mmCIF file of C-alpha atoms in Angstrom:
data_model
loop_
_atom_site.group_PDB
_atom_site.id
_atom_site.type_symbol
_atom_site.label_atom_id
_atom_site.label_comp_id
_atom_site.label_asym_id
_atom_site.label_seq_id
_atom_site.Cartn_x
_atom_site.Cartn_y
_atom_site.Cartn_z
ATOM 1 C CA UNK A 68 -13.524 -78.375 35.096
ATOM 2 C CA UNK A 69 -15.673 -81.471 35.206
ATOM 3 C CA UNK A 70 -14.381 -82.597 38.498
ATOM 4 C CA UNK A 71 -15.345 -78.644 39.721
ATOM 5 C CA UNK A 72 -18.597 -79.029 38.387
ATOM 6 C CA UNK A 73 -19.121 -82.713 39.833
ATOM 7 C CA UNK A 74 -18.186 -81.795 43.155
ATOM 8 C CA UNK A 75 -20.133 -78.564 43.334
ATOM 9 C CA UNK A 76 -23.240 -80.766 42.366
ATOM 10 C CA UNK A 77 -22.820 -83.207 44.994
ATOM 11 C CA UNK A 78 -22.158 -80.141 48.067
ATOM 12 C CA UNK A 79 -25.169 -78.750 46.113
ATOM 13 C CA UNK A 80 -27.627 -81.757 46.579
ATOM 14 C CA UNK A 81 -26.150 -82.327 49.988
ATOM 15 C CA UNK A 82 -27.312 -79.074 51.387
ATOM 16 C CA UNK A 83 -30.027 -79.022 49.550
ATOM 17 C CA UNK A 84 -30.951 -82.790 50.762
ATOM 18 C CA UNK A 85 -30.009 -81.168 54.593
ATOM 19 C CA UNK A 86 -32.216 -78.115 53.660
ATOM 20 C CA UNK A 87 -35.296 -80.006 52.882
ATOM 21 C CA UNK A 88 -35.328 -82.670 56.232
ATOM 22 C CA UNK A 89 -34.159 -80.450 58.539
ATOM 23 C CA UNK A 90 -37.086 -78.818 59.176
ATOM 24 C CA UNK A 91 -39.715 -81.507 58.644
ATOM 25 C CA UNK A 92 -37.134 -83.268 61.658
ATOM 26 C CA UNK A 93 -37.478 -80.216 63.779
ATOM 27 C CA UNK A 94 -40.861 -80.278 63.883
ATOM 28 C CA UNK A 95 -41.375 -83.991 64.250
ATOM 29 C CA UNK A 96 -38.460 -84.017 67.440
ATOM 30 C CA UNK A 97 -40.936 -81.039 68.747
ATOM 31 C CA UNK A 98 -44.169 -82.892 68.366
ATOM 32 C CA UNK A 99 -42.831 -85.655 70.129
ATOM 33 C CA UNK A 100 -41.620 -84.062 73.099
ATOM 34 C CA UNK A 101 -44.684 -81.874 73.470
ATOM 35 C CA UNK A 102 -46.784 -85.113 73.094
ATOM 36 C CA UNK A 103 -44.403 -87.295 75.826
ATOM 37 C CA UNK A 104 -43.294 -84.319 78.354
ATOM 38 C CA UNK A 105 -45.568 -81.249 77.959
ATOM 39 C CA UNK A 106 -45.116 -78.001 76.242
ATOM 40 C CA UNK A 107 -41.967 -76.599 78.117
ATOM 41 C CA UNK A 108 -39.594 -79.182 77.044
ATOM 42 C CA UNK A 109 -39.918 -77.765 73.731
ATOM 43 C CA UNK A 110 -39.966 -74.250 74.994
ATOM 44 C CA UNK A 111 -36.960 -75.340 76.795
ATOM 45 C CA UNK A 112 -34.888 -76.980 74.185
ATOM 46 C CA UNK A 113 -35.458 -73.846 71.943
ATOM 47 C CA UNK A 114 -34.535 -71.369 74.750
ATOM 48 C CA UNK A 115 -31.754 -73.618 75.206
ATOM 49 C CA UNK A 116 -30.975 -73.531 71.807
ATOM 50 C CA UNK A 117 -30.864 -69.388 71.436
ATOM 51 C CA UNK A 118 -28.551 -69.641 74.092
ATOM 52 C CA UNK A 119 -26.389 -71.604 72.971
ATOM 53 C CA UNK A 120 -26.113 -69.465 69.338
ATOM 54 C CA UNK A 121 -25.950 -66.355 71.561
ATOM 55 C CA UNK A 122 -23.060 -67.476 73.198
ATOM 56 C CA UNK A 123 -21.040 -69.076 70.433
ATOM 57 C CA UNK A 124 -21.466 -65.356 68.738
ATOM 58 C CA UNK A 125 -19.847 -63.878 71.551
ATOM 59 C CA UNK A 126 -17.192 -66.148 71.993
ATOM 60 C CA UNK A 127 -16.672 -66.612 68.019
ATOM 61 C CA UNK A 128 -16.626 -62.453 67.302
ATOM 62 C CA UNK A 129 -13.597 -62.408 69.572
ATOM 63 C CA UNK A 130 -11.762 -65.446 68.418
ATOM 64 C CA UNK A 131 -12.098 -64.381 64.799
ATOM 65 C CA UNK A 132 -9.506 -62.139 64.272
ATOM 66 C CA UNK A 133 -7.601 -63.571 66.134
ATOM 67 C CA UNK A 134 -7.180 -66.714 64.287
ATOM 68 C CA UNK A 135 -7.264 -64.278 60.858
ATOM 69 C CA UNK A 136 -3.885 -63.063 62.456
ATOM 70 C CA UNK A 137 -2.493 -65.773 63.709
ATOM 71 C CA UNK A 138 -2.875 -67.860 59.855
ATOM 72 C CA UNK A 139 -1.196 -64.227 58.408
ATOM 73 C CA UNK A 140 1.761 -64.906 60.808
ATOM 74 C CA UNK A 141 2.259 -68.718 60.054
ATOM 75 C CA UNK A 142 1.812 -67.910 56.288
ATOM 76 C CA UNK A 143 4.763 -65.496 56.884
ATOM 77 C CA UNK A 144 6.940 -67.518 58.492
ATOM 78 C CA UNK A 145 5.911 -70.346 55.830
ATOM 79 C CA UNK A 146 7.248 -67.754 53.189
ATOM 80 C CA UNK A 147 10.266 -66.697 55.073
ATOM 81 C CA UNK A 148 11.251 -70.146 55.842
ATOM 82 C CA UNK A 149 11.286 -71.114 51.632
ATOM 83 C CA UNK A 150 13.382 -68.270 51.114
ATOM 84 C CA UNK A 151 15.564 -68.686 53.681
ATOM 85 C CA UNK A 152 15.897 -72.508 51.991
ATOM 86 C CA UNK A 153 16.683 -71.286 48.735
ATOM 87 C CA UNK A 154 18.825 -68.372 49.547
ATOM 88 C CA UNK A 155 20.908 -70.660 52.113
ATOM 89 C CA UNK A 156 23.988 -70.896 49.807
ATOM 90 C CA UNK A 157 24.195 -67.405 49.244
ATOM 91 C CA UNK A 158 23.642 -66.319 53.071
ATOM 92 C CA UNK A 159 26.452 -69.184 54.112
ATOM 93 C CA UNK A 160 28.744 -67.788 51.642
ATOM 94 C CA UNK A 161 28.720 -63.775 52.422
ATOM 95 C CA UNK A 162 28.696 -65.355 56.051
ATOM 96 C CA UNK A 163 25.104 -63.449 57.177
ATOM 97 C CA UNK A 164 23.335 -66.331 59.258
ATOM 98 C CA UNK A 165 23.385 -64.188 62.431
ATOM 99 C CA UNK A 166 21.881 -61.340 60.206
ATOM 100 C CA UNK A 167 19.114 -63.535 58.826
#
């Protein structure tokens, strides 16, 4: 339990460190871009940005299930493969290999 409750206070500081700087580093990057190229490079980036997440939704709402089936499938096989280990005796014995 004390290695749970270690470990869930380190992720916990870590994203709560990320949570903290990341916008104070947004805003800085954007200052300084607006300050060396103008105001549409930061217009830009974030259009660019919105793009990118609008995409990546698209893509990922697609993929999801698919991958959801595909671990249900390996996990089968994973549990079809132990029994077939431990039941190999038996199966060689009543001479069923072609049936398994």
């Amino acid at each position: 339990i004390t290695q749970d409750v270690d470990r869930f206070c380190k992720q916990s500081s870590d994203q709560l460190v990320k949570l903290v700087i990341t916008p104070f580093t947004i805003a800085f990057y954007s200052y300084k871009t607006y300050t060396l190229v103008g105001w549409f490079a930061p217009v830009f980036v974030y259009i660019f940005f919105a793009l990118g997440v609008a995409v990546n939704r698209l893509f990922m709402s697609s993929l999801v299930p698919l991958v959801c089936n595909q671990e249900k499938l390996e996990g089968d096989f994973r549990l079809h493969h132990v029994r077939m280990r431990l039941r190999a005796e038996a199966i060689a014995f009543h001479q069923s290999g072609a049936l398994e």
